[in-house]
Amino acid sequence: EILDGMTLREKICQLMVVRPEALMGVSPVTVAGEDTREALSQWPVGGFVYSTQNLVDKEQTLTMVENAQSYSEIGLLISADEEGGSVGRLMYKLGTTWVNSMYSYRNMGTETAYDNAYTIGSDMVGCGFNTDYAPVADVWTNPENTVIGDRAYSDDFGQAAELVAAAVEGFHDAGVINCVKHFPGHGDTSTDSHEGTSIVDKRLAELMDGVFKRFIAGMAAGADMVMVGHITLTQVDDVPATISYAVTTGILRETLGWDGVIITDSLDMGALDAYTQGEKCVLALQAGVDILLGVEDIPAAVDALESAVESGGLTEQRIDESVLRVLNLKIEHGII
């Protein structure tokens, strides 16, 4: 019923989770007032991703989030990267429970992995958040890797799979949407995709035997979303996974059987610098992605996607498939 009542523009916007600065055109954004109401009316995005610059204290955060939710006709995904250790927003600004890097707990078993996720998730819910881009399902297999490092749960595929599955359950029981990331695996790369091209040159059979194990475990444990990273599988395609139909649809959906929500890593990262804002968004949806994270220029993205539908590069049916996944996720978690 919701989908049937949406215009094409509303559908497209529902697939975007943006930084509040992208919607408001000012930085930093620490309040949601009448300007936010007007902006959401014009560009009804699916959610916000908040960083430390948006958070002052718990009272301010709760007020900002509650106001933003009240201004949106469809409930918003209120999200952040809250992994523990070096990657945290609420821990650093709002004084929520301190949790160390996941790698430091690798030999403490699944109960600890569950407890850490439950603690992080519960704290987020208490501050108005409903979505966490965690757990990290990458395995720290390359000592030269700096982008993942101790963000990983382990340097062993089997151990990581068990711990990631336990973390998924912990986040679920805390009531927060969780996201296993960064498919098809960022732990073996030597380049940070924030800065430029990140390459994995392993064959698919080798990835199935090792790298994919923890994603499969996380999905089987009930993960809500899978985040696809800007990682190029050279044995499969010559473009990053986020814009690769062969990786996102061919491997993740068809080979591994994932029918849930797929979200991109942030689209403002260096690995996609060769593409315009509109091109990134069109290519990602063509590849099979559902949510576009970190769209910087909302009007440009919307115009490009509307034009793609008009030209036949994208069908409205394809967009509807993704919107339905997002709406169902929100309904399941009480956001709608």
Coordinates of C-alpha atoms in Angstrom, one line a residue:
E1 CA 0.0 0.0 0.0
I2 CA 2.8 2.4 0.8
L3 CA 4.6 1.7 -2.4
D4 CA 1.5 2.1 -4.5
G5 CA 1.1 5.6 -3.1
M6 CA 4.6 6.8 -3.9
T7 CA 5.8 8.8 -6.8
L8 CA 9.0 7.8 -8.7
R9 CA 10.9 10.6 -6.9
E10 CA 9.7 9.5 -3.5
K11 CA 10.8 5.9 -4.3
I12 CA 14.2 7.0 -5.4
C13 CA 14.7 9.2 -2.3
Q14 CA 13.6 6.3 -0.1
L15 CA 16.7 4.4 -1.3
M16 CA 19.1 7.1 0.0
V17 CA 20.7 7.3 3.4
V18 CA 22.5 10.6 3.6
R19 CA 24.5 12.7 5.9
P20 CA 22.3 15.5 7.2
E21 CA 24.7 18.0 5.7
A22 CA 23.8 16.7 2.2
L23 CA 20.1 17.4 2.8
M24 CA 20.5 20.7 4.6
G25 CA 23.4 22.3 2.7
V26 CA 25.1 23.5 5.9
S27 CA 27.8 21.9 8.2
P28 CA 27.7 20.8 10.8
V29 CA 24.1 19.9 11.4
T30 CA 23.2 19.4 15.1
V31 CA 19.5 20.2 15.1
A32 CA 16.4 19.3 13.2
G33 CA 14.0 22.1 12.9
E34 CA 11.6 23.7 10.3
D35 CA 14.4 23.7 7.7
T36 CA 14.7 20.0 8.1
R37 CA 10.9 19.6 7.7
E38 CA 11.0 21.5 4.5
A39 CA 14.0 19.7 3.1
L40 CA 12.5 16.2 3.9
S41 CA 9.3 17.3 2.1
Q42 CA 11.3 18.1 -1.0
W43 CA 13.7 15.2 -0.7
P44 CA 12.1 12.4 1.4
V45 CA 15.3 10.4 1.9
G46 CA 15.2 7.0 3.6
G47 CA 17.4 7.9 6.5
F48 CA 20.4 9.7 7.9
V49 CA 23.9 8.6 8.8
Y50 CA 25.4 10.6 11.7
S51 CA 29.0 11.2 12.5
T52 CA 30.7 12.8 15.6
Q53 CA 30.2 16.3 14.3
N54 CA 26.4 15.8 14.6
L55 CA 26.5 14.7 18.2
V56 CA 26.9 17.1 21.1
D57 CA 25.3 15.3 24.0
K58 CA 22.5 12.7 24.6
E59 CA 19.7 15.2 25.1
Q60 CA 20.6 17.1 21.9
T61 CA 20.9 13.9 20.0
L62 CA 17.6 12.5 21.1
T63 CA 15.8 15.8 20.3
M64 CA 17.5 16.0 16.9
V65 CA 16.6 12.4 16.0
E66 CA 13.0 12.6 17.3
N67 CA 12.3 15.8 15.4
A68 CA 13.7 14.4 12.2
Q69 CA 11.5 11.3 12.6
S70 CA 8.4 13.4 13.2
Y71 CA 9.1 15.4 10.0
S72 CA 9.3 12.3 7.8
E73 CA 6.2 10.7 6.4
I74 CA 8.0 7.4 6.3
G75 CA 10.1 6.4 9.3
L76 CA 13.8 7.1 8.9
L77 CA 16.8 4.8 9.3
I78 CA 18.8 6.6 11.9
S79 CA 22.3 5.1 11.6
A80 CA 26.0 5.3 12.5
D81 CA 29.2 3.3 12.4
E82 CA 29.5 2.0 15.9
E83 CA 31.9 -0.9 15.9
G84 CA 33.9 -0.5 19.1
G85 CA 37.5 0.5 19.3
S86 CA 38.7 3.1 16.8
V87 CA 35.3 3.3 15.0
G88 CA 32.7 4.8 17.1
R89 CA 30.5 7.9 17.1
L90 CA 28.3 7.6 20.3
M91 CA 31.2 6.2 22.4
Y92 CA 33.3 9.2 21.7
K93 CA 30.7 12.0 21.9
L94 CA 27.9 10.7 24.0
G95 CA 29.7 8.7 26.6
T96 CA 28.0 5.4 25.9
T97 CA 29.6 2.1 27.1
W98 CA 33.2 1.8 26.0
V99 CA 33.9 -1.3 23.9
N100 CA 37.4 -2.1 22.6
S101 CA 38.3 -3.2 19.1
M102 CA 36.7 -6.5 18.2
Y103 CA 40.0 -8.1 17.4
S104 CA 41.1 -7.7 21.1
Y105 CA 38.2 -10.1 22.1
R106 CA 38.9 -12.7 19.4
N107 CA 39.8 -15.5 21.9
M108 CA 37.0 -14.8 24.4
G109 CA 34.3 -16.7 22.5
T110 CA 30.9 -16.2 21.0
E111 CA 29.3 -15.1 24.3
T112 CA 31.6 -12.1 24.5
A113 CA 30.9 -11.2 20.8
Y114 CA 27.2 -11.4 21.6
D115 CA 27.5 -9.3 24.7
N116 CA 29.5 -6.6 23.0
A117 CA 27.0 -6.3 20.2
Y118 CA 24.1 -6.3 22.6
T119 CA 25.7 -3.5 24.6
I120 CA 26.5 -1.4 21.6
G121 CA 23.1 -1.9 20.1
S122 CA 21.2 -1.2 23.4
D123 CA 23.2 2.0 23.8
M124 CA 22.3 3.1 20.3
V125 CA 18.6 2.4 20.7
G126 CA 18.7 4.5 23.9
C127 CA 20.1 7.4 21.9
G128 CA 17.4 7.2 19.2
F129 CA 19.4 5.2 16.7
N130 CA 17.9 2.1 14.9
T131 CA 20.7 1.1 12.6
D132 CA 24.3 0.2 13.1
Y133 CA 26.8 -0.5 10.2
A134 CA 28.3 -3.5 12.1
P135 CA 29.5 -6.1 12.5
V136 CA 32.7 -6.0 10.4
A137 CA 32.8 -9.4 8.7
D138 CA 36.3 -8.8 7.2
V139 CA 39.1 -11.0 8.3
W140 CA 42.5 -9.5 9.0
T141 CA 44.5 -11.7 6.7
N142 CA 46.9 -9.1 5.2
P143 CA 49.3 -7.7 7.8
E144 CA 49.7 -4.6 5.6
N145 CA 46.0 -3.9 5.7
T146 CA 45.3 -0.6 7.6
V147 CA 41.7 0.1 6.7
I148 CA 40.4 -3.0 8.6
G149 CA 43.1 -4.2 11.0
D150 CA 41.8 -4.7 14.5
R151 CA 38.3 -3.8 13.4
A152 CA 38.1 -7.4 12.3
Y153 CA 36.8 -10.1 14.8
S154 CA 39.7 -12.4 13.9
D155 CA 42.5 -13.3 11.5
D156 CA 41.0 -16.8 11.1
F157 CA 38.1 -17.4 8.8
G158 CA 36.4 -20.1 10.9
Q159 CA 36.7 -18.1 14.1
A160 CA 35.5 -14.9 12.5
A161 CA 32.4 -16.7 11.1
E162 CA 31.4 -17.9 14.6
L163 CA 32.0 -14.5 16.2
V164 CA 30.2 -12.5 13.5
A165 CA 27.2 -14.8 13.7
A166 CA 27.1 -14.2 17.5
A167 CA 27.4 -10.5 17.1
V168 CA 24.4 -10.5 14.6
E169 CA 22.3 -12.2 17.2
G170 CA 23.4 -9.6 19.9
F171 CA 22.5 -6.7 17.7
H172 CA 19.1 -8.3 16.9
D173 CA 18.3 -8.9 20.5
A174 CA 19.2 -5.3 21.3
G175 CA 16.7 -4.1 18.8
V176 CA 19.0 -2.5 16.3
I177 CA 19.3 -3.2 12.6
N178 CA 22.7 -4.7 11.8
C179 CA 24.8 -4.8 8.7
V180 CA 27.6 -7.3 7.9
K181 CA 30.3 -5.6 5.9
H182 CA 32.3 -5.1 3.6
F183 CA 31.4 -7.7 1.0
P184 CA 33.2 -9.3 -0.8
G185 CA 35.9 -8.7 1.8
H186 CA 38.3 -5.9 2.7
G187 CA 40.6 -7.7 5.0
D188 CA 43.0 -9.0 2.4
T189 CA 43.4 -5.7 0.5
S190 CA 46.5 -3.5 0.7
T191 CA 44.8 -0.3 -0.3
D192 CA 42.2 1.7 1.6
S193 CA 39.0 2.1 -0.5
H194 CA 38.5 5.5 1.1
E195 CA 41.6 6.6 -0.8
G196 CA 41.6 4.6 -4.1
T197 CA 41.2 1.3 -5.8
S198 CA 41.2 -1.8 -3.6
I199 CA 41.8 -5.1 -5.3
V200 CA 41.3 -8.8 -4.4
D201 CA 42.7 -11.1 -7.1
K202 CA 41.6 -14.4 -5.6
R203 CA 39.5 -16.8 -7.7
L204 CA 35.9 -17.3 -6.8
A205 CA 36.4 -20.9 -5.6
E206 CA 39.1 -19.7 -3.1
L207 CA 36.8 -17.0 -1.8
M208 CA 34.0 -19.5 -1.3
D209 CA 36.3 -21.7 0.8
G210 CA 37.6 -18.9 3.0
V211 CA 36.6 -15.2 2.7
F212 CA 32.9 -15.7 2.2
K213 CA 32.5 -17.9 5.2
R214 CA 31.8 -15.2 7.7
F215 CA 29.4 -13.4 5.4
I216 CA 27.5 -16.6 5.0
A217 CA 27.5 -17.1 8.7
G218 CA 26.3 -13.6 9.4
M219 CA 23.5 -13.9 6.8
A220 CA 22.4 -17.3 8.2
A221 CA 22.3 -15.8 11.7
G222 CA 19.7 -13.2 10.5
A223 CA 21.7 -10.2 9.4
D224 CA 19.4 -7.4 8.3
M225 CA 21.7 -5.9 5.6
V226 CA 24.9 -6.7 3.7
M227 CA 27.2 -3.8 2.9
V228 CA 29.0 -4.1 -0.4
G229 CA 32.4 -2.4 -0.4
H230 CA 34.2 -0.6 -3.2
I231 CA 36.5 -3.7 -3.7
T232 CA 37.3 -4.9 -7.2
L233 CA 37.4 -8.7 -7.6
T234 CA 39.7 -8.9 -10.6
Q235 CA 38.9 -12.5 -11.3
V236 CA 35.2 -11.6 -11.7
D237 CA 34.9 -8.0 -12.9
D238 CA 37.1 -4.9 -13.5
V239 CA 34.9 -2.5 -11.5
P240 CA 34.3 -2.1 -7.8
A241 CA 31.7 -4.6 -6.3
T242 CA 29.3 -1.7 -5.5
I243 CA 28.7 -1.1 -9.2
S244 CA 29.3 -4.7 -10.4
Y245 CA 26.3 -6.8 -11.4
A246 CA 28.5 -9.9 -11.5
V247 CA 29.5 -9.5 -7.9
T248 CA 26.4 -7.9 -6.3
T249 CA 23.7 -9.8 -8.1
G250 CA 25.7 -12.7 -9.6
I251 CA 27.6 -13.7 -6.4
L252 CA 25.8 -12.2 -3.4
R253 CA 22.2 -12.7 -4.6
E254 CA 22.4 -15.7 -6.9
T255 CA 25.3 -17.8 -5.7
L256 CA 25.0 -17.0 -2.0
G257 CA 21.2 -16.7 -2.0
W258 CA 21.0 -13.3 -0.2
D259 CA 17.5 -11.8 -0.8
G260 CA 17.7 -9.1 2.0
V261 CA 18.8 -5.5 1.8
I262 CA 22.1 -4.6 0.1
I263 CA 23.6 -1.3 1.0
T264 CA 26.6 0.4 -0.6
D265 CA 29.6 1.6 1.4
S266 CA 29.7 5.4 1.4
L267 CA 29.6 6.7 -2.2
D268 CA 31.9 9.6 -1.4
M269 CA 34.9 7.3 -1.1
G270 CA 38.0 7.6 -3.3
A271 CA 37.6 4.2 -5.0
L272 CA 34.7 5.7 -7.0
D273 CA 36.3 9.0 -7.9
A274 CA 36.2 8.2 -11.6
Y275 CA 32.4 8.4 -11.6
T276 CA 30.0 11.3 -11.2
Q277 CA 27.4 11.3 -8.4
G278 CA 24.7 10.3 -10.9
E279 CA 26.7 7.6 -12.5
K280 CA 27.5 6.0 -9.1
C281 CA 23.9 5.8 -8.1
V282 CA 22.6 4.5 -11.5
L283 CA 25.4 1.8 -11.7
A284 CA 24.8 0.7 -8.1
L285 CA 21.1 0.1 -8.6
Q286 CA 21.8 -1.6 -12.0
A287 CA 24.2 -3.9 -10.1
G288 CA 21.5 -4.9 -7.6
V289 CA 22.1 -2.6 -4.6
D290 CA 19.1 -1.4 -2.6
I291 CA 20.3 1.5 -0.5
L292 CA 22.7 4.2 -1.6
L293 CA 24.7 5.3 1.4
G294 CA 26.4 8.7 1.6
V295 CA 24.9 10.4 -1.5
E296 CA 26.5 13.9 -1.5
D297 CA 24.4 15.6 -4.2
I298 CA 20.8 14.5 -3.7
P299 CA 19.3 16.6 -6.6
A300 CA 22.0 15.3 -9.1
A301 CA 21.4 11.7 -7.9
V302 CA 17.7 11.9 -8.3
D303 CA 17.9 13.6 -11.7
A304 CA 20.3 10.9 -12.9
L305 CA 18.0 8.0 -11.7
E306 CA 14.9 9.6 -13.1
S307 CA 16.6 10.0 -16.4
A308 CA 17.8 6.4 -16.3
V309 CA 14.2 5.3 -15.9
E310 CA 13.0 7.5 -18.7
S311 CA 15.7 6.2 -21.0
G312 CA 15.2 2.5 -20.1
G313 CA 18.6 2.1 -18.3
L314 CA 16.6 1.3 -15.2
T315 CA 13.1 0.1 -14.9
E316 CA 10.7 1.3 -12.3
Q317 CA 10.1 -2.3 -11.4
R318 CA 13.7 -2.7 -10.5
I319 CA 13.5 0.4 -8.2
D320 CA 10.2 -1.0 -6.7
E321 CA 12.0 -4.2 -5.7
S322 CA 14.5 -2.3 -3.7
V323 CA 11.9 0.1 -2.2
L324 CA 9.9 -3.0 -1.0
R325 CA 13.0 -4.5 0.7
V326 CA 13.6 -1.2 2.5
L327 CA 10.0 -0.7 3.5
N328 CA 9.7 -4.3 4.8
L329 CA 12.9 -3.9 6.8
K330 CA 11.4 -0.7 8.4
I331 CA 8.1 -2.5 9.1
E332 CA 9.9 -5.5 10.7
H333 CA 11.8 -3.2 13.0
G334 CA 8.9 -1.0 13.9
I335 CA 10.3 2.1 12.1
I336 CA 7.1 2.2 10.1

